[in-house]
Structures are given as C-alpha cells and as structure tokens.
Short mmCIF file of C-alpha atoms in Angstrom, two decimals:
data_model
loop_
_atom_site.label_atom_id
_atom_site.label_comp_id
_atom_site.label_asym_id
_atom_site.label_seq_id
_atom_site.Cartn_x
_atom_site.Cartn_y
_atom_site.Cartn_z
CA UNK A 1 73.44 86.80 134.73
CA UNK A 2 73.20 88.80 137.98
CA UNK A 3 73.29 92.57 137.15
CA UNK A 4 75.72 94.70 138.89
CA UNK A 5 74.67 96.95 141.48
CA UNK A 6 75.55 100.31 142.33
CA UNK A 7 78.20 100.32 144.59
CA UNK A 8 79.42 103.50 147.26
CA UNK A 9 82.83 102.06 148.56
CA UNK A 10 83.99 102.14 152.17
CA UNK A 11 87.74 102.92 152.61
CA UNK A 12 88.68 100.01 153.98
CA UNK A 13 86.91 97.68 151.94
CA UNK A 14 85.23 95.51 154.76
CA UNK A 15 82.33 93.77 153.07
CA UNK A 16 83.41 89.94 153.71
CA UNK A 17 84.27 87.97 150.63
CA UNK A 18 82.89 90.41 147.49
CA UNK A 19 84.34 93.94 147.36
CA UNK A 20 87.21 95.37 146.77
CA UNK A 21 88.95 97.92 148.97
CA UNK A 22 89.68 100.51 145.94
CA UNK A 23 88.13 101.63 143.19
CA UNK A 24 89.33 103.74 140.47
CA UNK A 25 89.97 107.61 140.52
CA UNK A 26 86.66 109.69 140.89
CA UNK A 27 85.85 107.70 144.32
CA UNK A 28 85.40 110.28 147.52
CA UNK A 29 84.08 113.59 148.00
CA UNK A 30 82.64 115.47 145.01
CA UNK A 31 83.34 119.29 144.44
CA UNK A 32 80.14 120.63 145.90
CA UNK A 33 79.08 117.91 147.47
CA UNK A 34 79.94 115.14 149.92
CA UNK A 35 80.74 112.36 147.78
CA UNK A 36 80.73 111.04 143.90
CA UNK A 37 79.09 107.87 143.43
CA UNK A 38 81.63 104.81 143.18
CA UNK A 39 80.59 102.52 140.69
CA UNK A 40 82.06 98.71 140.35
CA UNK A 41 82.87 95.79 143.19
CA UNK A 42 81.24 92.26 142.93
CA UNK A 43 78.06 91.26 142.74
CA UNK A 44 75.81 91.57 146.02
CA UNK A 45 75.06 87.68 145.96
CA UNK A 46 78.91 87.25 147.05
CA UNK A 47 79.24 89.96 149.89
CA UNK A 48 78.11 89.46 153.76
CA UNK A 49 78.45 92.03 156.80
CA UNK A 50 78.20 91.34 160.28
CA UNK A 51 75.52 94.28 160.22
CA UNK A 52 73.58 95.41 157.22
CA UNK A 53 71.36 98.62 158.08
CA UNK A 54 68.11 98.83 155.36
CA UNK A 55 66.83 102.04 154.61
CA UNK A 56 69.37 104.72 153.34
CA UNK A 57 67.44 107.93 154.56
CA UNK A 58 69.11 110.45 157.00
CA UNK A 59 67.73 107.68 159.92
CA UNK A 60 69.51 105.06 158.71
CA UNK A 61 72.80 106.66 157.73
CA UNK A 62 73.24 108.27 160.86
CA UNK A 63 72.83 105.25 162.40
CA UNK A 64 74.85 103.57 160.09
CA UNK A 65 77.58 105.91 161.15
CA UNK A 66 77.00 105.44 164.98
CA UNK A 67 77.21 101.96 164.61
CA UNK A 68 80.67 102.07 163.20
CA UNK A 69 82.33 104.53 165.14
CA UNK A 70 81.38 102.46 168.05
CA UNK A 71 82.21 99.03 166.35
CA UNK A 72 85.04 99.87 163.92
CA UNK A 73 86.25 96.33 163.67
CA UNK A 74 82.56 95.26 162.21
CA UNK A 75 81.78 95.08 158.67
CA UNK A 76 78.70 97.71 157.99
CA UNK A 77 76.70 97.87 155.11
CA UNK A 78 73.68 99.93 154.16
CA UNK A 79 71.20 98.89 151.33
CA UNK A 80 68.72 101.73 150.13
CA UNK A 81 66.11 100.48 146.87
CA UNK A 82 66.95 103.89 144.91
CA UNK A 83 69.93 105.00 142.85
CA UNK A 84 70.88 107.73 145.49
CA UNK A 85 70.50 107.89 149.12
CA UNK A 86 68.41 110.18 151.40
CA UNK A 87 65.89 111.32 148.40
CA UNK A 88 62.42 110.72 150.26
CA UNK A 89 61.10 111.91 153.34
CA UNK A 90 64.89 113.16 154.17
CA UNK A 91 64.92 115.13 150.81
CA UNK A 92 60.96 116.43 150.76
CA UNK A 93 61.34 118.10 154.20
CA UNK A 94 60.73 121.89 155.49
CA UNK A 95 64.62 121.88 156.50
CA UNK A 96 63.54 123.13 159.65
CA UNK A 97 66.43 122.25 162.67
CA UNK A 98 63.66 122.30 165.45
CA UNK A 99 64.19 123.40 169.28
CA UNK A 100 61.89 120.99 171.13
CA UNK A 101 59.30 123.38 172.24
CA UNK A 102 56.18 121.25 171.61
CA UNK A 103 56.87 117.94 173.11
CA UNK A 104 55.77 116.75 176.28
CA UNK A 105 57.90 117.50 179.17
CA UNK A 106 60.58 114.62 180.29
CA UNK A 107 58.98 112.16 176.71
CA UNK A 108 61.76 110.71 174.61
CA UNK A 109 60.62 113.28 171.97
CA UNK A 110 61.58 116.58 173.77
CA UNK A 111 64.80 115.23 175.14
CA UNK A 112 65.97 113.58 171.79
CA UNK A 113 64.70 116.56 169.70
CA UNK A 114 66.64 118.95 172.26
CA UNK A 115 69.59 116.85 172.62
CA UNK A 116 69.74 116.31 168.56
CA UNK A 117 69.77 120.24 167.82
CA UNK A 118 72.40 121.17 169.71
CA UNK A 119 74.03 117.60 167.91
CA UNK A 120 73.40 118.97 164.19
CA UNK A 121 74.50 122.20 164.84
CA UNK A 122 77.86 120.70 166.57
CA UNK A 123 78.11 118.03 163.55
CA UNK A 124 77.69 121.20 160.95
CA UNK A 125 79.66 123.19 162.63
CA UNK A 126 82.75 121.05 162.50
CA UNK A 127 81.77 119.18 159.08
CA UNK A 128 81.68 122.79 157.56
CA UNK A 129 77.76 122.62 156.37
CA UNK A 130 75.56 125.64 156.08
CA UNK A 131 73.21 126.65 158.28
CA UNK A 132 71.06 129.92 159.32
CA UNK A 133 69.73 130.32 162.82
CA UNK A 134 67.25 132.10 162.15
CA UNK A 135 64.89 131.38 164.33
CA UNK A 136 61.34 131.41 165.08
CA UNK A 137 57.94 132.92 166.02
CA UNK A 138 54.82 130.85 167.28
CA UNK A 139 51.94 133.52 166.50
CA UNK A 140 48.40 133.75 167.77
CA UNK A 141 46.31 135.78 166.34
CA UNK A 142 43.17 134.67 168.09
CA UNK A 143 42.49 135.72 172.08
CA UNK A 144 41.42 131.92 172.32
CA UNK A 145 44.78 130.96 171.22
CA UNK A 146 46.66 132.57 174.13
CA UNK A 147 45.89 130.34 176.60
CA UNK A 148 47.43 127.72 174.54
CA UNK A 149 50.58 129.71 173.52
CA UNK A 150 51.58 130.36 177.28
CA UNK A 151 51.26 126.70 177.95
CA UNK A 152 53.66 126.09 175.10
CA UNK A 153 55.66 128.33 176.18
CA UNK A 154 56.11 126.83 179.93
CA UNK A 155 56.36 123.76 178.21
CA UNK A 156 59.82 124.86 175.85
CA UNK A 157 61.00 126.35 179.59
CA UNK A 158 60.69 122.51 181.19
CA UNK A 159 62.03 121.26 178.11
CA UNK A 160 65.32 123.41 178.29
CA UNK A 161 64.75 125.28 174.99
CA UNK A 162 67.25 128.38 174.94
CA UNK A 163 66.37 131.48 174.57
CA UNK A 164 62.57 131.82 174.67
CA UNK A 165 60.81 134.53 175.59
CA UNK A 166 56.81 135.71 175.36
CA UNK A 167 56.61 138.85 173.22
CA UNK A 168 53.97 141.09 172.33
CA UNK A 169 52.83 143.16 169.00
CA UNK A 170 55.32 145.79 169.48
CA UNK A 171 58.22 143.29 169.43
CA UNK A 172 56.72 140.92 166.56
CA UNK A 173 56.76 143.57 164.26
CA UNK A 174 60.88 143.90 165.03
CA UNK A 175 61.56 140.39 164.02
CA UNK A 176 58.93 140.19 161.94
CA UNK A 177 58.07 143.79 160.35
CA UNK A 178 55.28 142.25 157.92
CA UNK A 179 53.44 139.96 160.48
CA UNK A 180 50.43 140.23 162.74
CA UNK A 181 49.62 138.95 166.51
CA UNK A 182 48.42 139.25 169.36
CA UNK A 183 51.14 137.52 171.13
CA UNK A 184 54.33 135.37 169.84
CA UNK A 185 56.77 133.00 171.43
CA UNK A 186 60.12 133.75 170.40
CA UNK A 187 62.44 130.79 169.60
CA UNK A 188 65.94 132.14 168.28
CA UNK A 189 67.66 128.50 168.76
CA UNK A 190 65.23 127.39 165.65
CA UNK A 191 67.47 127.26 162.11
CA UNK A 192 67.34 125.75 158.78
CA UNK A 193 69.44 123.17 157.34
CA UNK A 194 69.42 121.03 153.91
CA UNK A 195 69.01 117.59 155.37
CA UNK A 196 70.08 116.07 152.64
CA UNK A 197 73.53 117.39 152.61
CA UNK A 198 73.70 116.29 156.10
CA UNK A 199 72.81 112.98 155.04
CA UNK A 200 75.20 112.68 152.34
CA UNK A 201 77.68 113.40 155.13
CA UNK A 202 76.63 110.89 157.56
CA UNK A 203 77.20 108.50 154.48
CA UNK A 204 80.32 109.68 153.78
CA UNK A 205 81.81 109.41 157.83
CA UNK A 206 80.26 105.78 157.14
CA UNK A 207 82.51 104.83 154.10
CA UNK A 208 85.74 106.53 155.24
CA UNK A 209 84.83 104.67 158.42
CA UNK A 210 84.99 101.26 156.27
CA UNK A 211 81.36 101.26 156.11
CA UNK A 212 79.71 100.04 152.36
CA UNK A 213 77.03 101.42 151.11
CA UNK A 214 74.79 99.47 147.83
CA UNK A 215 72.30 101.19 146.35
CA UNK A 216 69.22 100.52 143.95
CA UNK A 217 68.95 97.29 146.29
CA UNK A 218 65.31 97.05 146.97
CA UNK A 219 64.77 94.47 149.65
CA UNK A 220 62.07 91.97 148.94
CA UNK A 221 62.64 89.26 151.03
CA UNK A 222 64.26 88.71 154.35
CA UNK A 223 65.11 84.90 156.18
CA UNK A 224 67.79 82.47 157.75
CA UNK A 225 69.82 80.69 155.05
CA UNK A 226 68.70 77.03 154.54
CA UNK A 227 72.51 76.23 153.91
CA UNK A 228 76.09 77.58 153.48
CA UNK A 229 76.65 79.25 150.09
CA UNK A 230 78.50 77.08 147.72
CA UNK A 231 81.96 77.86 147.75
CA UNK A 232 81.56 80.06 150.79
CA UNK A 233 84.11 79.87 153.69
CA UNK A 234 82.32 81.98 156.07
CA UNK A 235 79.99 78.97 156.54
CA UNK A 236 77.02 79.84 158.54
CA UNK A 237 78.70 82.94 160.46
CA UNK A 238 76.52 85.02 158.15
CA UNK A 239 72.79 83.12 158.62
CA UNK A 240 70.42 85.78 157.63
CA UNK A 241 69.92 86.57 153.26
CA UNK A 242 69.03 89.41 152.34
CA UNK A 243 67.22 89.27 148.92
CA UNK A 244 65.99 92.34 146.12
CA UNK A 245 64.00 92.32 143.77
CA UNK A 246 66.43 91.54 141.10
CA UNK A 247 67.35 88.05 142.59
CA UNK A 248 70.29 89.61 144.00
CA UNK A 249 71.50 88.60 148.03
CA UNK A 250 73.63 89.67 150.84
CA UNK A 251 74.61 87.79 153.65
CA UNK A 252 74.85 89.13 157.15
CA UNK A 253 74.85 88.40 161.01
CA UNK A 254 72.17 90.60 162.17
CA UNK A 255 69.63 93.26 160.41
CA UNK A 256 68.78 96.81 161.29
CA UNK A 257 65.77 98.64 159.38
CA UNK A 258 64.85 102.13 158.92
CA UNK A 259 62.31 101.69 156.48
CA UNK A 260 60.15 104.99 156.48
CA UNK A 261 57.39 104.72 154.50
CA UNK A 262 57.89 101.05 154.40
CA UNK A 263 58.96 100.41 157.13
CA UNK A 264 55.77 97.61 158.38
CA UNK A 265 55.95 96.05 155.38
CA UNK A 266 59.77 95.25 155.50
CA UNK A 267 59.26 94.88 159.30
CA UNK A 268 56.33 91.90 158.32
CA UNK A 269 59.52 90.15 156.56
CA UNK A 270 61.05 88.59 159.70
CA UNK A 271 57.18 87.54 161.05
CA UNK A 272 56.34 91.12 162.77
CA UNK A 273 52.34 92.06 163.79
CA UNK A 274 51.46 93.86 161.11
CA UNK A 275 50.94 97.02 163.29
CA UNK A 276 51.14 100.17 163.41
CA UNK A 277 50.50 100.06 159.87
CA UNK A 278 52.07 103.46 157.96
CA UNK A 279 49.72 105.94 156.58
CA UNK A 280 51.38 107.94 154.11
CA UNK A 281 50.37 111.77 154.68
CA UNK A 282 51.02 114.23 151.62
CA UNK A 283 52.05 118.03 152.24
CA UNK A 284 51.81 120.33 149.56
CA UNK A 285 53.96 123.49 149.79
CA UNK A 286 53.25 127.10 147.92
CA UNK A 287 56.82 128.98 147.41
CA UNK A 288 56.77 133.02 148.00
CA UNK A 289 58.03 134.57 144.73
CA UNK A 290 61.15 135.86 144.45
CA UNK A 291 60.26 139.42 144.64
CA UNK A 292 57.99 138.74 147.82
CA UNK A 293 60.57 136.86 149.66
CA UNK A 294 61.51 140.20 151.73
CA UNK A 295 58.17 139.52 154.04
CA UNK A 296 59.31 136.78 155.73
CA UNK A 297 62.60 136.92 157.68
CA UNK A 298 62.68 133.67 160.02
CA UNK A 299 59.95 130.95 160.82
CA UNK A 300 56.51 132.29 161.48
CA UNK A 301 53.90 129.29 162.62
CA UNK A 302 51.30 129.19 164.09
CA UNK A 303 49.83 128.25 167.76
CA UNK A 304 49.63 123.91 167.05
CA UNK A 305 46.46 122.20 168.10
CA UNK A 306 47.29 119.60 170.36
CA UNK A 307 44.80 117.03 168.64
CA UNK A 308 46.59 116.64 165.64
CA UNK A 309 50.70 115.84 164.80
CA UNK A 310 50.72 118.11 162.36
CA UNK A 311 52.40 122.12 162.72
CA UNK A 312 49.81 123.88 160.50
CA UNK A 313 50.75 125.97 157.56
CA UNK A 314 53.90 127.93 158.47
CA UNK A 315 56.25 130.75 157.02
CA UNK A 316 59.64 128.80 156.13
CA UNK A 317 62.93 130.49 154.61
CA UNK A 318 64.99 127.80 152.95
CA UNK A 319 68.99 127.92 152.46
CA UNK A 320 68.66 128.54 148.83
CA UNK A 321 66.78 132.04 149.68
CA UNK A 322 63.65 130.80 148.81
CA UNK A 323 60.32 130.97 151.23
CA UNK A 324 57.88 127.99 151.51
CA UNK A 325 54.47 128.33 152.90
CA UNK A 326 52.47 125.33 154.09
CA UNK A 327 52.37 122.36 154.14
CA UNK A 328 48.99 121.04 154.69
CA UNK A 329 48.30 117.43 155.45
CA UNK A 330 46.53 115.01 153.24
CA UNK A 331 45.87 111.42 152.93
CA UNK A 332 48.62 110.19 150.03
CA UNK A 333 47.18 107.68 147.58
CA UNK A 334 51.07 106.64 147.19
CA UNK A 335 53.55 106.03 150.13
CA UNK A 336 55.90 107.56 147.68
CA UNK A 337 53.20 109.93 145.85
CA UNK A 338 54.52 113.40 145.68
CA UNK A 339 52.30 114.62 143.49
CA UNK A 340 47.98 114.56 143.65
CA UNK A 341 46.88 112.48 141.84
CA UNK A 342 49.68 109.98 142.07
CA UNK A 343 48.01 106.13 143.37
CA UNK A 344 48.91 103.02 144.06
CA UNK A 345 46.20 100.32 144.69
CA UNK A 346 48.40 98.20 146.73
CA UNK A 347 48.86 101.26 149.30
CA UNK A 348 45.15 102.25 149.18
CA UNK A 349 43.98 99.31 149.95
CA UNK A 350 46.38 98.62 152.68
CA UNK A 351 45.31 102.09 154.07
CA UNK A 352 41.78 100.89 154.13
CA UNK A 353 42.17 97.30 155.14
CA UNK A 354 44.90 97.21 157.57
CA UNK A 355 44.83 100.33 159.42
CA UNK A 356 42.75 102.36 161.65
CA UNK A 357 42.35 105.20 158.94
CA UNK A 358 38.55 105.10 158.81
CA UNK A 359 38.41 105.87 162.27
CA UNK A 360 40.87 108.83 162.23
CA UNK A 361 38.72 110.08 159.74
CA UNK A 362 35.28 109.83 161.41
CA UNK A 363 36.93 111.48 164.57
CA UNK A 364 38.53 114.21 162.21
CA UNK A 365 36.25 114.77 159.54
CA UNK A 366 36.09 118.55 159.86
CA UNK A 367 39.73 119.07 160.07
CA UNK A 368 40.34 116.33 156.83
CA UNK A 369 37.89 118.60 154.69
CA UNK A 370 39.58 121.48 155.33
CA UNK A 371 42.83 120.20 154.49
CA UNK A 372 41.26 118.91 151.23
CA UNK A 373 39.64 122.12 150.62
CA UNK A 374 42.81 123.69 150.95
CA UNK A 375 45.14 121.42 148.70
CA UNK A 376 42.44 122.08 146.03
CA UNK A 377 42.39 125.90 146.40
CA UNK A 378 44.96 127.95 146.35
CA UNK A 379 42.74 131.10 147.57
CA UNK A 380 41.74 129.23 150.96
CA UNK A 381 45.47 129.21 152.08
CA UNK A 382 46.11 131.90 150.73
CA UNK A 383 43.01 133.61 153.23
CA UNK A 384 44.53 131.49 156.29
CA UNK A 385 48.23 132.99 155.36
CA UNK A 386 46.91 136.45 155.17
CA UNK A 387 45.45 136.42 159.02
CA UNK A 388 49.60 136.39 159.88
CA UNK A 389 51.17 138.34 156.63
CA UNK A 390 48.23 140.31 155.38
CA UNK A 391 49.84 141.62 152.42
CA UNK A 392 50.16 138.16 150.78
CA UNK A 393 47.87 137.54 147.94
CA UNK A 394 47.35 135.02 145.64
CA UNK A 395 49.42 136.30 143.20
CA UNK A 396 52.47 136.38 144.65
CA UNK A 397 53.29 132.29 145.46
CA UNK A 398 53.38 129.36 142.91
CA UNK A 399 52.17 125.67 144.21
CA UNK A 400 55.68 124.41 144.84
CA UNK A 401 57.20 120.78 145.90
CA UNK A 402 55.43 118.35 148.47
CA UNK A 403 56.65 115.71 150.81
CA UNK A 404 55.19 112.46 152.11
CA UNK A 405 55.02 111.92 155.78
CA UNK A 406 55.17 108.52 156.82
CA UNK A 407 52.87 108.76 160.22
CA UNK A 408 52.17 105.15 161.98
CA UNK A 409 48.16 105.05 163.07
CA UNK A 410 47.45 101.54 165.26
CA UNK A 411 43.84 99.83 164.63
CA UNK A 412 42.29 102.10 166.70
CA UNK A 413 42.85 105.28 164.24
CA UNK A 414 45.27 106.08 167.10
CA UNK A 415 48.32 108.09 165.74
CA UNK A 416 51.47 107.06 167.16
CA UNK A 417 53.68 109.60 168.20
CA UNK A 418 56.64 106.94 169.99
CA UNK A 419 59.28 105.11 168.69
CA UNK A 420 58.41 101.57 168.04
CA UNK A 421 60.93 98.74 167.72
CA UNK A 422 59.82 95.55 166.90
CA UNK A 423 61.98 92.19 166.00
CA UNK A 424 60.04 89.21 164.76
CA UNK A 425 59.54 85.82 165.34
CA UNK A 426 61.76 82.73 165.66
CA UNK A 427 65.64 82.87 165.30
CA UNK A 428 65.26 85.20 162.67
CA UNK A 429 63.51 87.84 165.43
CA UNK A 430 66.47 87.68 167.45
CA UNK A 431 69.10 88.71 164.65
CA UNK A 432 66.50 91.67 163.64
CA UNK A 433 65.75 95.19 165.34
CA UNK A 434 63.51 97.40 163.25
CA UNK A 435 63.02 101.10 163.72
CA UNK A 436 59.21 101.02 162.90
CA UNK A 437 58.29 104.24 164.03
CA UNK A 438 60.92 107.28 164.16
CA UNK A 439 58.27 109.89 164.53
CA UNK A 440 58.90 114.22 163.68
CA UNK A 441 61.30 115.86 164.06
CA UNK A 442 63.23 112.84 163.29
CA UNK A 443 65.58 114.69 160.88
CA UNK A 444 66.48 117.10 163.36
CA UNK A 445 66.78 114.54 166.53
CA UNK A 446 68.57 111.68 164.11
CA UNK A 447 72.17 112.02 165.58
CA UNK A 448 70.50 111.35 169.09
CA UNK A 449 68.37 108.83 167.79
CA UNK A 450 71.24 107.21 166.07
CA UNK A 451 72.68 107.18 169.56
CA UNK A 452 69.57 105.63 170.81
CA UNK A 453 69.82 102.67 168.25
CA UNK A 454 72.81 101.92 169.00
CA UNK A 455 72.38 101.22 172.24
CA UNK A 456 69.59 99.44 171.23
CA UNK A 457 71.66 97.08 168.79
CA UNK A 458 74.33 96.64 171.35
CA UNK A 459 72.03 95.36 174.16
CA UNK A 460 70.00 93.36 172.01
CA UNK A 461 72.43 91.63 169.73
CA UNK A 462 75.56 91.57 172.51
CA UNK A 463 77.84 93.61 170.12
#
C-alpha cells in the first residue's frame, strides 16, 4: 500500500484527478503563523499539474507564487522532501534584507538584489510581517582597507543603493557607540527579516491562489511516462513522472527545480552535465549574550575581500532581540550538515571527485586554515571581533546555530557567482528548466528572481 503523503491544500483544489478541493476545519492560516498544515487528499500516484515546482525553500515558493498569479488557470504544485517547507538554507540564514552595495555595477546580482529589497519590504509591508531597518555599517579598521571601502562605496552609488554616505570615527561612534574605525560606509536601507515567515507566506498566496503544495516528497527519479496511467483520462497531456523515494508519483506537463543544495544532482535527472557541481559551505555563528546584546545596535561588517563570496564575520541583530556574530565559512562534510562533525560519504566524495574543490583549496589555502582555525577556537574570533567591538570577550557569546551554503564551484575550482539554468537532454530537456545556481543574497532578491523565472518558464515552455 502507497503511504499517504502530507498534503498543504490549495483553495481551489486544482491538482488534476487526486485532491480534493476542501479539507476539514483546521485548514488555513495558523494563529501566529501563516498557515496550519492540512493533512489528507489522495495519494500522489493519482494527482498531475500542468507545472510542478521541486524544491520548497523561499526560491521555489516565491516562484511558485509568481507562476500562479501570472497563470491562474494552471494547476501548480510544489513538492519539497521534508515535513515542512523552507527549513534549510531559507531557515539557517543571517536574516539580513541586503541593499546591493557589493555587486558589480549593471550584473544581474546588483539589479535583482536592489530591485528585490525594495520588493520584500513592499510584500511585508502589505502582508503585515515584521521587519527592522536597521541598517548597516561597513567598517575598516585598517588604512589598507580604505582604498577598498571608497570603491565600495562608489560602487552602492552606481548601483542605486539609498541613502549611503562615507562617515568617519566621530559619526561611527553615533550609530554605533561601542565600535571602532577608521572609516564606515553607512547603509540605513539594510534591515532584518525572518525569511522563513516570509516563506511560509509566499506558500500561503500559492494555496489561496489554487496552488498545492505536498510535502515529505523526496524526488528520486525524474522521466517521460512510457504509457498512459491505467484508468487515467488525462492520457498523455501529463508526460513527465515524477517519482520519491517511497514509490510514490506525480504526473505533470513541465518541471521547474529549485533544488539548493541539491540542486545538480536533481538537475542530472533529466540528462544535465553534471556541472557546476554544489559544494556545501558550513557557517558557524556565536550569539552575544543576553546581557551584552546592548553593544550592537544595527549591522556592523566588515570591508569584504573581493577574492572570496563570502561577507566575513559580521555583527547581526536578529528579530527575536538576539545578536549573532559570524559566520565563518567551512567546507561541510554534509550538504545538509549543520553541525561539525556531521558526514556523509556520498557528499564527500562527490566534493572530491566531481568538483573543482581541490583547486579552490590550493589557490586558498591560507584563507581555508584560518577559517578552520577559527571554527575550532572560539578565542581566534573572538580576537578578530574585538578589532571592531573591543569590549567583547570570550565570555560573553555561546557557539550558536550554523547554516549550510550551497555555493556552485565549476571544474576549474572557479566559484560561480551567476545564475545558471540548465534543461537536459531529449524531450524530457524541453519540458524541464532548473534553477541550478541562485547565488547570495538570494533570500533577499527572491521576489525579483521569482519574476525572473517566470519569464524564464513562459518563454521557454510557451505558457
């Protein structure tokens, strides 16, 4: 017997041929939250969509929801392998709601990161979700680090950030009364945001929009049905099955994936290249006690070296109150391993074998120790926090919670910073668009990049 799945109803009940339109009493939003789970319906093996949307992190749901605001006569569904949506790289980030500042002038980046703050704090603003604007300072504390802030700083101006300004010590110290520099950028348009909640409300526009949502449905296999389903009347209208790892299928008429951290190895379903294979980076944070939290008033970071994706440890106030301090950036032995010593020898190998890892680490070798060093020992960030906040010590922060960055590398040890679509091979490559690479700040620029897929599935499937 086919187990049941977990089921989040639309309103309108459009999966073809399986679910019902209604469920019991309980279905809709939840008092403190977005939504309450909706449990019943058929079993996945008897629904089909015209579009089914893998991957149900704040990526996918918010293109989920483009999708069927612009196509409300299409049945939508989204299929995510855990019990609950939006609880990886969506749920294990900073919060952050970034301006745009360190993007190259005129890339996709800048504009979508730009474009997609000004969306979330719209969306949030309307949809009633909390938010602080409490913006930002980019610190150096080094002479040799000016150069490098100004040029930042031009760069926000071509990139239509609002509202930055070059400040000096005397000024720091007024938005920042506890922290050091030589010279700061000031970014008030940067806030904080639980991402998660904003997911959960993407997800819920989707279902009131008729969209369906199935959950603990972890794809294993995707490929164009060999025949009609017995019984079926939709005949071959719906020629691509979806299977999981339970046996369980879904039928549909064309496939979008947001993956994340899996996203090349549900891409390599349909017949994709194998790259850009994902590396899975791990950042560990440290959390301010609560009786320290009155240093740190907005985002303090630092100046970013250009050679590497990553921010650097940074100052960040979260919406509960609370103040996290890092993260730093180390090679995960898990895509999904939060914690150190967490491994998988499937992912370790595939890190070694099938990407271009070794080589990012022979032309970063310095910069991996250090990050090492400093996931091991609490005392060495606690010495690199101190040149900002000097009254820190290591006795006022706790190792906190960590997050796994899913960061595409090519052969080459290249890290890819674009977005990378990819389709496949065969019919089934023309019924498939896969978001391979969504790179940071994609939480903040996901309504624009939800805008951006859609176009993308409208041109290439002839919605």
């Amino acid at each position: 017997m086919v187990p049941a799945l977990r089921y989040l109803g639309g309103a309108c009940g459009r999966a073809r041929g399986g679910f019902p339109g209604a469920f019991s009493a309980g279905c809709g939003p939840a008092p403190g939250g977005p939504w309450l789970l909706c449990r019943g319906g058929r079993r996945a093996s008897t629904s089909s969509f015209d579009v089914v949307i893998v991957g149900g992190g704040i990526v996918g749901l918010a293109s989920a929801r483009a999708l069927i605001l612009r196509h409300p006569a299409l049945s939508i569904g989204v299929l995510e392998k855990e019990k609950d949506l939006a609880v990886h790289q969506t749920g294990h980030n900073s919060g952050v709601i970034h301006s745009g500042i360190y993007y190259k002038p005129e890339s996709l980046k800048a504009k979508l990161c730009v474009q997609g703050a000004a969306l979330i704090y719209e969306y949030c603003n309307q949809k009633g979700i909390s938010y602080k604007q409490c913006g930002k300072l980019i610190v150096a504390i080094e002479q040799e680090e000016i150069p490098r802030l100004q040029a930042l700083y031009e760069r926000g101006l071509q990139n239509g950030v609002q509202g930055l300004r070059l400040i000096q010590p005397e000024d720091i110290k007024k938005k920042e009364p506890y922290c050091r520099g030589l010279m700061a950028i000031d970014c008030p348009y940067t806030g904080i945001v639980d991402y998660r909640q904003v997911a959960l409300s993407f997800a819920q526009d989707f279902q009131e929009a008729g969209g369906s949502v199935l959950t603990s449905f972890e794809v294993k296999d995707i490929e164009m049905a060999k025949e009609s389903p017995s019984g079926s009347e939709d005949g071959m209208t719906y020629p691509i099955v979806i299977r999981n790892t339970k046996g369980e299928e879904v039928r549909c008429q064309y496939v979008v994936t947001c993956a994340g951290l899996y996203s090349d190895r549900i891409s390599e379903l349909s017949g994709c290249n194998p790259d850009p294979q994902i590396v899975p980076f791990r950042g560990d944070y440290l959390v301010l006690k609560p009786e320290k939290r009155y240093l740190v008033k907005g985002n303090i970071y630092p100046v970013p070296d250009s050679r590497f994706p990553f921010l650097g440890v940074h100052f960040t106030p979260r919406m509960d109150g609370s103040v996290w301090l890092g993260p730093n950036a180390v090679l995960a032995f898990k895509r999904e391993g939060y914690r150190p010593f967490d491994f998988s020898a499937r992912d370790v190998m595939d890190v070694i074998v099938k990407s271009g890892l070794i080589k990012l680490v022979f032309q970063n070798f310095s910069y991996g120790v250090n990050e090492m060093y400093k996931a091991l020992f609490l005392s060495a960030t606690v010495k690199h926090l101190q040149k900002f906040i000097p009254e820190i010590t290591i006795s006022d922060i706790h190792r906190g919670p960590a997050g796994v960055r899913a960061q595409a590398l090519d052969r080459g040890g290249n890290l890819v910073e674009d977005f990378v679509f990819d389709g496949g091979i065969g019919d089934i490559g023309n019924r498939i668009l896969h978001v391979r690479n969504a790179p940071s700040p994609a939480a903040t620029s996901s309504l624009a990049i939800s805008g951006m897929i859609a176009d993308e599935v409208q041109q290439r499937f002839k919605l």
